[in-house]
PDB file of C-alpha atoms and ligand atoms in Angstrom:
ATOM      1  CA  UNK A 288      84.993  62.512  59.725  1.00  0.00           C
ATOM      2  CA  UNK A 289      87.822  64.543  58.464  1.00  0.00           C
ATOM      3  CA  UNK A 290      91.198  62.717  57.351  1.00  0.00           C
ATOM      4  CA  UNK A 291      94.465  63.446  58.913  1.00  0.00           C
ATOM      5  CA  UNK A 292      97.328  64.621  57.240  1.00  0.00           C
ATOM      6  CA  UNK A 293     100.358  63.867  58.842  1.00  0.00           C
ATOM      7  CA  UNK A 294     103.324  66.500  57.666  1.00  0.00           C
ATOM      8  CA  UNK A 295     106.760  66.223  59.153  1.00  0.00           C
ATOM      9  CA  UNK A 296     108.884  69.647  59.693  1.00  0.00           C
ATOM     10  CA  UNK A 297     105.435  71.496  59.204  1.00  0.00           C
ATOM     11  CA  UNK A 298     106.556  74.101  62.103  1.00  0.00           C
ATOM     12  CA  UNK A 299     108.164  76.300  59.142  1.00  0.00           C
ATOM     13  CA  UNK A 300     109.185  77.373  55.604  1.00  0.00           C
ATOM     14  CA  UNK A 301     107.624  74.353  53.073  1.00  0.00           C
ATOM     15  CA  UNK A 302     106.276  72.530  55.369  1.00  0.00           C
ATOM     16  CA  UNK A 303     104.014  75.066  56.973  1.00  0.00           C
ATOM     17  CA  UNK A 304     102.400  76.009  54.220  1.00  0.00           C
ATOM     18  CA  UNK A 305     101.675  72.663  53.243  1.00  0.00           C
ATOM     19  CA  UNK A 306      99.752  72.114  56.583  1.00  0.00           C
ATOM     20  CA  UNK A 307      97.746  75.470  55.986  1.00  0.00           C
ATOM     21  CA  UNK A 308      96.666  74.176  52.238  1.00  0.00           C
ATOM     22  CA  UNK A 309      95.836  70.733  53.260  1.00  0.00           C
ATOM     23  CA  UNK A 310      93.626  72.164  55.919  1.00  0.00           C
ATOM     24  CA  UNK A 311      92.193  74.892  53.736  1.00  0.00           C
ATOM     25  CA  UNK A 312      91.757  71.185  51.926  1.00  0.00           C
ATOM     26  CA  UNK A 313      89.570  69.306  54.966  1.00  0.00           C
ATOM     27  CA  UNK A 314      92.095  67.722  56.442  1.00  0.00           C
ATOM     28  CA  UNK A 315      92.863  67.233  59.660  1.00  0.00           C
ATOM     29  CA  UNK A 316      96.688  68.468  60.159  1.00  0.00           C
ATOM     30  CA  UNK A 317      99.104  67.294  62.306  1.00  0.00           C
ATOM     31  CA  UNK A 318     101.861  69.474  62.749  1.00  0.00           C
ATOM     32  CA  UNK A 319     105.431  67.508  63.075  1.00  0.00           C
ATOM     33  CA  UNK A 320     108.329  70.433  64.540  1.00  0.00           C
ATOM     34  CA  UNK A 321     111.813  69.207  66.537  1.00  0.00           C
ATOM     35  CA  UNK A 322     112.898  72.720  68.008  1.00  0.00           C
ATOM     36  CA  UNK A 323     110.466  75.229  66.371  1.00  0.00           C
ATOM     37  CA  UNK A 324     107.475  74.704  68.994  1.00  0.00           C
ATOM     38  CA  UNK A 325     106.410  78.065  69.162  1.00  0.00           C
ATOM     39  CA  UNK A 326     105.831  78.989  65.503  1.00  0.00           C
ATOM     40  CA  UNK A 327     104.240  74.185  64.995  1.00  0.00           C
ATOM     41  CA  UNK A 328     101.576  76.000  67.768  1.00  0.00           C
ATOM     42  CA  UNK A 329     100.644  78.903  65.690  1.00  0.00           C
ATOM     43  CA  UNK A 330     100.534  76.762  62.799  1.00  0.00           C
ATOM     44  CA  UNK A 331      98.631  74.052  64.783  1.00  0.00           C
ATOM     45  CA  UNK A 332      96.442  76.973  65.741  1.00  0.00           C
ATOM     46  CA  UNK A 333      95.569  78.357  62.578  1.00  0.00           C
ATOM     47  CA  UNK A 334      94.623  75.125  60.878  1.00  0.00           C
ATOM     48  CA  UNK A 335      93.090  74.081  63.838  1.00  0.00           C
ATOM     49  CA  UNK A 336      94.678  70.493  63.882  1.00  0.00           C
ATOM     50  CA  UNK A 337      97.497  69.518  66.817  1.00  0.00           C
ATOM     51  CA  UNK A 338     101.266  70.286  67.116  1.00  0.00           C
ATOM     52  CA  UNK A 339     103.353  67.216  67.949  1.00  0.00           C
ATOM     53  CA  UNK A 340     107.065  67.261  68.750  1.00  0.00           C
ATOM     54  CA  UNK A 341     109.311  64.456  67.159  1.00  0.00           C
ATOM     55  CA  UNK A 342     112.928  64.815  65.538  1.00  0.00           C
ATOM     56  CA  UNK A 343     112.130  61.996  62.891  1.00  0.00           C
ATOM     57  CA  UNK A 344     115.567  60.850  63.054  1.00  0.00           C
ATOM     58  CA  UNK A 345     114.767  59.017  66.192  1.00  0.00           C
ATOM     59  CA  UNK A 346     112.376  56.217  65.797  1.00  0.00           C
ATOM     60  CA  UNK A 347     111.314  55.967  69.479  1.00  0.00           C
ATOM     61  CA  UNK A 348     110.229  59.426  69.247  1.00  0.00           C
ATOM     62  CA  UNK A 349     108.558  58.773  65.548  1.00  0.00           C
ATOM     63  CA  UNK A 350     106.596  55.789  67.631  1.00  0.00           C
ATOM     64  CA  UNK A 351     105.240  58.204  70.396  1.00  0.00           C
ATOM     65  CA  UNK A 352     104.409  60.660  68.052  1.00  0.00           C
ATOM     66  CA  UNK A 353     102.133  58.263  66.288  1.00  0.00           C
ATOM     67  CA  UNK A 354     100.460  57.198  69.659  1.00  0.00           C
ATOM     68  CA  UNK A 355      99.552  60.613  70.422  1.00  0.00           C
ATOM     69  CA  UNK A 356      97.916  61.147  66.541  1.00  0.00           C
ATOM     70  CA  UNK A 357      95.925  57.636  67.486  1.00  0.00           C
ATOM     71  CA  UNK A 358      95.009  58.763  70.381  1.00  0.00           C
ATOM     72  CA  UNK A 359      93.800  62.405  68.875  1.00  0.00           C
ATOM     73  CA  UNK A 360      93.334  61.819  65.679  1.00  0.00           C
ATOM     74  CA  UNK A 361      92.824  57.979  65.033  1.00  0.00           C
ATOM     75  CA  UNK A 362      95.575  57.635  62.295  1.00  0.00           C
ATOM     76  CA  UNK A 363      97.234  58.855  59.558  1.00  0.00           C
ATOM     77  CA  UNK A 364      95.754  59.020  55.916  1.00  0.00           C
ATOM     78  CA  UNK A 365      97.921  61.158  54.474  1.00  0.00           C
ATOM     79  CA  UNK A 366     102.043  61.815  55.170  1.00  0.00           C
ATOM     80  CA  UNK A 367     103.854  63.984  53.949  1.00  0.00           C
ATOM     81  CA  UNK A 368     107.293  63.549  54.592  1.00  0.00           C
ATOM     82  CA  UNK A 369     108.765  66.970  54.189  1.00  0.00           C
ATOM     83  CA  UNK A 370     111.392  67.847  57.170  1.00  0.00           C
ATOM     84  CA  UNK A 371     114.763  68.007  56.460  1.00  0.00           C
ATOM     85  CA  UNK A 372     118.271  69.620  56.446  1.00  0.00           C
ATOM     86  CA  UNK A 373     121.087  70.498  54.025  1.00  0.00           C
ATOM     87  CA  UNK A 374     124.716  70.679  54.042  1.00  0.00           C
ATOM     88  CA  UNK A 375     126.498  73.043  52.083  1.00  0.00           C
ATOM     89  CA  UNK A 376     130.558  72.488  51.132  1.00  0.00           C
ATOM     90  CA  UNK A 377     133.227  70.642  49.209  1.00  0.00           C
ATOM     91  CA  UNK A 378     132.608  66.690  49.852  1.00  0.00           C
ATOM     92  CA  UNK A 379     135.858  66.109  51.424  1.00  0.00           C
ATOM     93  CA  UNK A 380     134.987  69.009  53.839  1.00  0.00           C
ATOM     94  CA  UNK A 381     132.074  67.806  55.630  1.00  0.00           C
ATOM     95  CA  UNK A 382     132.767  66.173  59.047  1.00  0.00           C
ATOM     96  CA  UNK A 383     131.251  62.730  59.253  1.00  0.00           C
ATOM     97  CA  UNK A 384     129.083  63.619  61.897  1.00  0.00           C
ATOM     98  CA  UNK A 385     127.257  66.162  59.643  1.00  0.00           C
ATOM     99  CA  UNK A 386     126.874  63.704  56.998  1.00  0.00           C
ATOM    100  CA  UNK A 387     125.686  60.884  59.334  1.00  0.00           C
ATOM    101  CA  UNK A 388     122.879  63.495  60.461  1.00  0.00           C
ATOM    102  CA  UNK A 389     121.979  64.768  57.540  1.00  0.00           C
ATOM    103  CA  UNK A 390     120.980  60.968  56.166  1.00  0.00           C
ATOM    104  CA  UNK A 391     119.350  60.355  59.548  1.00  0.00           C
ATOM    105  CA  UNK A 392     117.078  63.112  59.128  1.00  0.00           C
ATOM    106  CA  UNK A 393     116.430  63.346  55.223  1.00  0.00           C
ATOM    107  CA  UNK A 394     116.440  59.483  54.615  1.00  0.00           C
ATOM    108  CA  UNK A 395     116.121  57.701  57.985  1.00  0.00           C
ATOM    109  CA  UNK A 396     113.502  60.049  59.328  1.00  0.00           C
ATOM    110  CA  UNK A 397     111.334  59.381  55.438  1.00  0.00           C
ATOM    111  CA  UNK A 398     111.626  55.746  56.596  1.00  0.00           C
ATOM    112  CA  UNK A 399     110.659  55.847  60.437  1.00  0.00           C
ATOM    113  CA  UNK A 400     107.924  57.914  59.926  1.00  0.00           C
ATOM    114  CA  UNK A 401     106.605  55.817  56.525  1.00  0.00           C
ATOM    115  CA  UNK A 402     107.161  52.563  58.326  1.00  0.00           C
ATOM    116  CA  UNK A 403     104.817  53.999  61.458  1.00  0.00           C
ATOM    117  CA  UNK A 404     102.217  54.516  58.969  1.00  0.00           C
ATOM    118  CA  UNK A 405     102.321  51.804  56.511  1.00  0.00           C
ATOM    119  CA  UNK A 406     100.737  49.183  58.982  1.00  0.00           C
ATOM    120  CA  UNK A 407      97.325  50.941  58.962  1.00  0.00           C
ATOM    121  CA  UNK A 408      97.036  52.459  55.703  1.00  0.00           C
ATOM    122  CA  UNK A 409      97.867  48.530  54.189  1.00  0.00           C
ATOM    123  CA  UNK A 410      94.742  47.098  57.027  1.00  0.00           C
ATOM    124  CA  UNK A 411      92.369  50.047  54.914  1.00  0.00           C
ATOM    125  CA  UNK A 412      93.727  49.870  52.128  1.00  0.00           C
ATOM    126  CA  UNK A 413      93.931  53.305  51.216  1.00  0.00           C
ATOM    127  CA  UNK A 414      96.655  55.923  52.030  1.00  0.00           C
ATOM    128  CA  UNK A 415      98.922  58.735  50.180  1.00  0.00           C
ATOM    129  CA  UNK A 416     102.401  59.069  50.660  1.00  0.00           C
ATOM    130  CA  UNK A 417     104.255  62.075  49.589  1.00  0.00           C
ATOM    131  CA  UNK A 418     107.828  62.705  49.477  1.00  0.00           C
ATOM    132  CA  UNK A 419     109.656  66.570  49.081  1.00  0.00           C
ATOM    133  CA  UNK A 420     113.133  65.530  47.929  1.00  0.00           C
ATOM    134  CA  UNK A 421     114.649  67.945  45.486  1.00  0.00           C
ATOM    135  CA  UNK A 422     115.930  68.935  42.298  1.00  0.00           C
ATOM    136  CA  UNK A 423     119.081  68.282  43.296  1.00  0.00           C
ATOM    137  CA  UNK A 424     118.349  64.617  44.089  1.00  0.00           C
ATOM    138  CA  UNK A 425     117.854  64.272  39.918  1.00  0.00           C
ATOM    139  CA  UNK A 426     120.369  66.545  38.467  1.00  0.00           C
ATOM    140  CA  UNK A 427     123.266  66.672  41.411  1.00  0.00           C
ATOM    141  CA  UNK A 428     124.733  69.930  42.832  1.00  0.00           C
ATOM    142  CA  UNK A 429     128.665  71.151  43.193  1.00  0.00           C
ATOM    143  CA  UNK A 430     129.070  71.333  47.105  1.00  0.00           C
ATOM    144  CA  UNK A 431     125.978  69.440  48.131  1.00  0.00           C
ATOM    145  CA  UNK A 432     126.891  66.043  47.253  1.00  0.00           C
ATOM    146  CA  UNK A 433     125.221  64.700  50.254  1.00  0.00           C
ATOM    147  CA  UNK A 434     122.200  66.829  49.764  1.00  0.00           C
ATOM    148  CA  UNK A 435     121.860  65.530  46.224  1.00  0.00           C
ATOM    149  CA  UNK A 436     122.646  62.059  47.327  1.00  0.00           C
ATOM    150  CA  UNK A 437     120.062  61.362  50.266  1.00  0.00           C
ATOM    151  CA  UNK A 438     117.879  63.590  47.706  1.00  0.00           C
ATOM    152  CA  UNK A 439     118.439  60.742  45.332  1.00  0.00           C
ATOM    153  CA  UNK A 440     117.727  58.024  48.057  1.00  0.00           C
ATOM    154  CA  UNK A 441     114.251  59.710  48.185  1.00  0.00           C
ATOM    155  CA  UNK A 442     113.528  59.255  44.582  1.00  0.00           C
ATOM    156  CA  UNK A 443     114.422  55.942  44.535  1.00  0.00           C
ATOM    157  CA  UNK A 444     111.999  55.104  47.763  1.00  0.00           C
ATOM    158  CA  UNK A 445     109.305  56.195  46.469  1.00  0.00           C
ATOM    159  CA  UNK A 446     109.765  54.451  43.528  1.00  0.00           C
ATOM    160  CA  UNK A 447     110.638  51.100  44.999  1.00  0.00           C
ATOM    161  CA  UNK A 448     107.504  51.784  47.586  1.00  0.00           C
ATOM    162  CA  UNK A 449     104.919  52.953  44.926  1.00  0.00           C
ATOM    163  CA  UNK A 450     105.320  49.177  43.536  1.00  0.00           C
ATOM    164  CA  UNK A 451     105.731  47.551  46.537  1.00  0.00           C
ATOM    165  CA  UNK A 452     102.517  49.298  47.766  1.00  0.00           C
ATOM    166  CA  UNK A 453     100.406  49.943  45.220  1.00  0.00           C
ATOM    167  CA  UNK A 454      98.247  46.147  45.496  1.00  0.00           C
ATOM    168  CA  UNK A 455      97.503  47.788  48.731  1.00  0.00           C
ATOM    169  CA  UNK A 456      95.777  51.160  47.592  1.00  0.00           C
ATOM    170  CA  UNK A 457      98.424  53.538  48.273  1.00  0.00           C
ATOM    171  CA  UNK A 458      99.819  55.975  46.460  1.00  0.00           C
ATOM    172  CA  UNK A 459     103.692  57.056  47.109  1.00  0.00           C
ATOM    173  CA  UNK A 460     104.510  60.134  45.123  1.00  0.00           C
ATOM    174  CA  UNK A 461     107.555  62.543  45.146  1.00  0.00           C
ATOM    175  CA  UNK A 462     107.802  66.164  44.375  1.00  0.00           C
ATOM    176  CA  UNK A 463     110.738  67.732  43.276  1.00  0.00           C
ATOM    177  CA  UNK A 464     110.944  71.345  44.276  1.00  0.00           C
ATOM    178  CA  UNK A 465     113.854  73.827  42.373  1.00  0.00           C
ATOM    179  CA  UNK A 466     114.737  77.173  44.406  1.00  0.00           C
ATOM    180  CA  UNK A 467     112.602  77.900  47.136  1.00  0.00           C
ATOM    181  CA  UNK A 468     112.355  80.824  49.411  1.00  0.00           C
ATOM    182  CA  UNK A 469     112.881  79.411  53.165  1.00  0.00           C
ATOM    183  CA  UNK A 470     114.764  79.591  55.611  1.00  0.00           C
ATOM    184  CA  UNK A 471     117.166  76.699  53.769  1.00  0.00           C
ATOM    185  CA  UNK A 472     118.488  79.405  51.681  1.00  0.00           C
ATOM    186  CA  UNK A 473     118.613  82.433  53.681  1.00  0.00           C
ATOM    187  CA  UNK A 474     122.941  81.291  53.419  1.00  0.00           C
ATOM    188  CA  UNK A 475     123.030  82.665  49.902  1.00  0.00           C
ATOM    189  CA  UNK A 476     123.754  86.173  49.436  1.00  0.00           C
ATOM    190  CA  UNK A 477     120.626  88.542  47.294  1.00  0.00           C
ATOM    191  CA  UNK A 478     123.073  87.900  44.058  1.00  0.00           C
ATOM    192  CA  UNK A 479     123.428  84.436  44.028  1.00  0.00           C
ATOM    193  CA  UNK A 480     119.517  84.241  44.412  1.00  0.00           C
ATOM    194  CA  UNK A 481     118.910  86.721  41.824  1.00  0.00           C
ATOM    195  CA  UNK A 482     121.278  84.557  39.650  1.00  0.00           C
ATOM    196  CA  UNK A 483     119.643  81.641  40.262  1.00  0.00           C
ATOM    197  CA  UNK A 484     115.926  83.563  39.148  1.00  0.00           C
ATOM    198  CA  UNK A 485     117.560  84.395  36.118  1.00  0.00           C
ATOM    199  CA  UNK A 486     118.179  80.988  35.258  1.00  0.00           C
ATOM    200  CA  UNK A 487     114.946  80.227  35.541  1.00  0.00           C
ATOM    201  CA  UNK A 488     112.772  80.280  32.949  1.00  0.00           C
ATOM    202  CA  UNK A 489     109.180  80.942  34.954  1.00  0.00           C
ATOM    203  CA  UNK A 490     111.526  84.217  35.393  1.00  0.00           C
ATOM    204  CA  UNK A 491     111.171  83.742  39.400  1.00  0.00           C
ATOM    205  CA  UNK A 492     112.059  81.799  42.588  1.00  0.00           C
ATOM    206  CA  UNK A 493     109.594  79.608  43.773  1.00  0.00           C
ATOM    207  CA  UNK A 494     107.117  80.161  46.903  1.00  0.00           C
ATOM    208  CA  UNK A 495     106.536  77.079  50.114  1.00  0.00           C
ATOM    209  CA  UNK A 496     102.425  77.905  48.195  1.00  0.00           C
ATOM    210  CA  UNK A 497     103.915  76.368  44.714  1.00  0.00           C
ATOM    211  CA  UNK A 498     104.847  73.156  46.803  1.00  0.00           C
ATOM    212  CA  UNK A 499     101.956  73.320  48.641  1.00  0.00           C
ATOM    213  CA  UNK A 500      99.363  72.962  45.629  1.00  0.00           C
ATOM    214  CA  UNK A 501     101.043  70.307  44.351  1.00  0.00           C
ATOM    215  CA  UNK A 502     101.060  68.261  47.549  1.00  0.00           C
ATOM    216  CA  UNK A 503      96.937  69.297  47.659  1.00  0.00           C
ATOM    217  CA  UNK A 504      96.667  67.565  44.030  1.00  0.00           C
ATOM    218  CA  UNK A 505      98.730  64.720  45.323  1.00  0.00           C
ATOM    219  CA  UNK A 506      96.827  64.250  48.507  1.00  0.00           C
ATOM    220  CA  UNK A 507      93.065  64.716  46.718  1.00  0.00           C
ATOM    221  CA  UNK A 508      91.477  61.994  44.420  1.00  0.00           C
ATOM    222  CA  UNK A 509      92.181  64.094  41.501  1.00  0.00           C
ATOM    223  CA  UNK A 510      95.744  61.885  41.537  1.00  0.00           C
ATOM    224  CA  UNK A 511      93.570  58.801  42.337  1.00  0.00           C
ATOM    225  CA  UNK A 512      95.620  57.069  39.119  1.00  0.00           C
ATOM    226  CA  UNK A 513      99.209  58.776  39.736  1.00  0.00           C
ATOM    227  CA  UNK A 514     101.934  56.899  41.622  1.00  0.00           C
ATOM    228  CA  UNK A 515     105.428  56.072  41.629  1.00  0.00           C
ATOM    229  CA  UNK A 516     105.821  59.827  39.992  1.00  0.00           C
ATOM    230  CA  UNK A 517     108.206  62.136  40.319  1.00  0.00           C
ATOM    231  CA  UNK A 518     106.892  66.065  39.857  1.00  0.00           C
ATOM    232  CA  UNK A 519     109.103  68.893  39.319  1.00  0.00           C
ATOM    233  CA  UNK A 520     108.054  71.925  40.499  1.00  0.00           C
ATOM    234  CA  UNK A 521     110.479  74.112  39.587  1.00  0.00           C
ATOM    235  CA  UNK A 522     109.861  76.881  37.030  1.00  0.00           C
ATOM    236  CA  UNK A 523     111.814  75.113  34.369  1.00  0.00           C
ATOM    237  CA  UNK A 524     115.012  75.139  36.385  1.00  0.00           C
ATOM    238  CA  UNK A 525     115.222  71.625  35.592  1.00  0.00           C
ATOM    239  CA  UNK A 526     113.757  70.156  32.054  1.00  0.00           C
TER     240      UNK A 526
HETATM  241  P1  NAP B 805     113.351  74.894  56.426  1.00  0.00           P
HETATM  242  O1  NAP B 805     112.691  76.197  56.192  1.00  0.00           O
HETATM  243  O2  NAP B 805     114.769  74.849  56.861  1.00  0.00           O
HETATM  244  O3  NAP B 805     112.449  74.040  57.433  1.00  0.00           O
HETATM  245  C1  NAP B 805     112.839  72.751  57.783  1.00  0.00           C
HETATM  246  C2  NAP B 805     111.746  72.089  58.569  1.00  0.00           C
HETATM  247  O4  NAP B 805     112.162  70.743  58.847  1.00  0.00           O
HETATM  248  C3  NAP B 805     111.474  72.769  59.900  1.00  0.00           C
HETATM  249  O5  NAP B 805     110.093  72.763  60.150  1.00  0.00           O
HETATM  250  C4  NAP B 805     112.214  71.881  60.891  1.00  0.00           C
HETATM  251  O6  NAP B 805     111.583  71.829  62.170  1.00  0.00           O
HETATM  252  C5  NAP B 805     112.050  70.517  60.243  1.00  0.00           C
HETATM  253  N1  NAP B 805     113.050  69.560  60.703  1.00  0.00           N
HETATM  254  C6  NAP B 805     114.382  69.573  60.503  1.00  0.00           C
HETATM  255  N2  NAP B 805     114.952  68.526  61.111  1.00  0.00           N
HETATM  256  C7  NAP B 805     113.956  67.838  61.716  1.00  0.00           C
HETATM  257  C8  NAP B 805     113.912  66.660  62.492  1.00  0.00           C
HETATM  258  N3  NAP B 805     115.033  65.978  62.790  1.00  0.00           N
HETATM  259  N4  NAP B 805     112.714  66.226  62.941  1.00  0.00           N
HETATM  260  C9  NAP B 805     111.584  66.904  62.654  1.00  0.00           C
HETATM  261  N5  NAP B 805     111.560  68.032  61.937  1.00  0.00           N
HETATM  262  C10 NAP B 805     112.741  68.495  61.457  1.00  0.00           C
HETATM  263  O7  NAP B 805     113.337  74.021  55.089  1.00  0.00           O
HETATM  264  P2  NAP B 805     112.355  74.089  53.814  1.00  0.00           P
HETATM  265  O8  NAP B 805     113.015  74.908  52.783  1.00  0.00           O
HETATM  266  O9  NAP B 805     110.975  74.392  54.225  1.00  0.00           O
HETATM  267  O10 NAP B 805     112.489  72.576  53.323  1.00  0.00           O
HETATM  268  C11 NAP B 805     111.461  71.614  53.505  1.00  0.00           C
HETATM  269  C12 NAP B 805     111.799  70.400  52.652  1.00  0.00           C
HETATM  270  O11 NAP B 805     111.893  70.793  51.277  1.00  0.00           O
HETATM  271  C13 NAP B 805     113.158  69.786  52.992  1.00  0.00           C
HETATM  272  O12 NAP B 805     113.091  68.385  52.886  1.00  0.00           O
HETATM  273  C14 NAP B 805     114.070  70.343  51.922  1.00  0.00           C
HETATM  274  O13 NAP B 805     115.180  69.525  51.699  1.00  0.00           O
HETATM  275  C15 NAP B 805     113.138  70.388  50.745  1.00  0.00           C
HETATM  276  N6  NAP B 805     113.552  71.315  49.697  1.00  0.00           N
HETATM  277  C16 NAP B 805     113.714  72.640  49.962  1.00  0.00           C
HETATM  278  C17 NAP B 805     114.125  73.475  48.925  1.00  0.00           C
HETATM  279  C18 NAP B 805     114.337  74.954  49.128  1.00  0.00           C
HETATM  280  O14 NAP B 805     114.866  75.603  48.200  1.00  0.00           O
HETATM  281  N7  NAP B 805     113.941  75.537  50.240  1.00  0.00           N
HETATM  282  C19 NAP B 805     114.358  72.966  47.655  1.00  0.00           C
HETATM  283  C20 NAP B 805     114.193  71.606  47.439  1.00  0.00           C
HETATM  284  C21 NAP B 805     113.771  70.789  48.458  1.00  0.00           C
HETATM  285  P3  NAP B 805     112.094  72.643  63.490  1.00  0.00           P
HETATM  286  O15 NAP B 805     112.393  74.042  63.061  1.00  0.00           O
HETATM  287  O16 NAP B 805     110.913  72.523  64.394  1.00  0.00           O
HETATM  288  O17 NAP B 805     113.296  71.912  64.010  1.00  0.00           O
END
């Protein structure tokens, strides 16, 4: 029987192709989306696993979305917990209520979704955890302090989890990505991407498929021995 992978804000951009290599991989892919249902079906569709509406945020809906993977899919073996937002602009400029959502989703929505899974993965004993924070969450960026900060939070988790875990058989892991081209940075203008190639020593922005392969090594036994790691995959940006 195929395992499932379990990949939050998979209906797009990083996420996407993450659900297309895992089930190029053998997995069976559940596709997490909020708003974009159309393009989670074609994804769902493609990789032949299921689409399944939740915004993590909420935990209610985080719990229904795992009854419907029991029901369809038995249970999760492998999450990656890749959906989130970003907030561009001086600190002092962002209204509380965009900063309160932005944790829900990047932070609370990493926690509802790894505390709906933990239960079973600690009964087998096995399980992979796998959490896309960001460059940013190491090295801090002008005008996305909050970005950088829930970022942050996400290193730290997976951290704190990997040991907490670990007796169990899990493995939490964290990838780092640098520039990537998705819809997340379709706000910055052709120079200030070009710029930001340049300063880059691969030479190059990077591709959802660069994130992608590293969540397949993360998610295969190859990484049987890895946790509690944080992997940059970002040209060089950050060194
Ligand atoms: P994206 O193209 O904007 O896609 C975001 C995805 O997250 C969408 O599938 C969206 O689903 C989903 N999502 C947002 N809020 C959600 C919620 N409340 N519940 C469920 N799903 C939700 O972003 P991306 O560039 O692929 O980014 C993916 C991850 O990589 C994010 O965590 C991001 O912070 C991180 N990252 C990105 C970059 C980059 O340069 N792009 C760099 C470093 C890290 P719907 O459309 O269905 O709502």
């Amino acid at each position: 029987m195929k395992k499932t992978a379990l990949i939050t804000g998979a209906s797009r951009g990083i996420g996407s192709a993450i659900a297309l290599r895992l089930a190029e991989d053998g997995f069976f892919t559940v596709i997490n989306y909020n708003n974009s249902r159309e393009s989670a079906e074609i994804i769902a569709s493609i990789t032949g696993g299921i689409a399944v509406k939740a915004d993590i945020s909420d935990d209610a809906q985080v719990k229904d979305m795992m009854d419907t993977i029991s029901l369809r899919a038995g249970g999760v073996d492998v999450l990656v917990n890749n959906a989130g937002i970003s907030v561009s602009g001086l600190f002092c400029d962002i209204p509380l209520q965009r900063e309160k959502r932005l944790w829900d989703v990047n932070v609370g929505g990493t926690f509802n979704c790894t505390r709906a899974v933990l239960p079973r993965m600690i009964n087998k004993k096995s399980g992979r955890i796998i959490n896309i924070s960001s460059m940013w969450g190491e090295v801090g960026a002008s005008c996305e302090v909050h970005y950088s900060a829930a970022k942050a939070a996400l290193i730290g988790f997976t951290k704190a989890l990997a040991k907490e875990v670990g007796p169990s058989g899990i493995n939490v892991n964290c990838i780092t990505p640098g520039v990537i081209q998705t819809d997340m940075n379709k706000h910055h203008s052709k120079e200030v991407l070009d710029e930001l190639a340049e300063d880059t020593p691969l030479e190059r922005l990077g591709t959802p498929e660069d994130i992608a392969k590293a969540v397949s090594f993360l998610a295969s036994s190859d990484s049987d021995f890895i946790t509690g790691q944080i992997l940059g995959v970002n040209g060089g940006f950050v060194i």
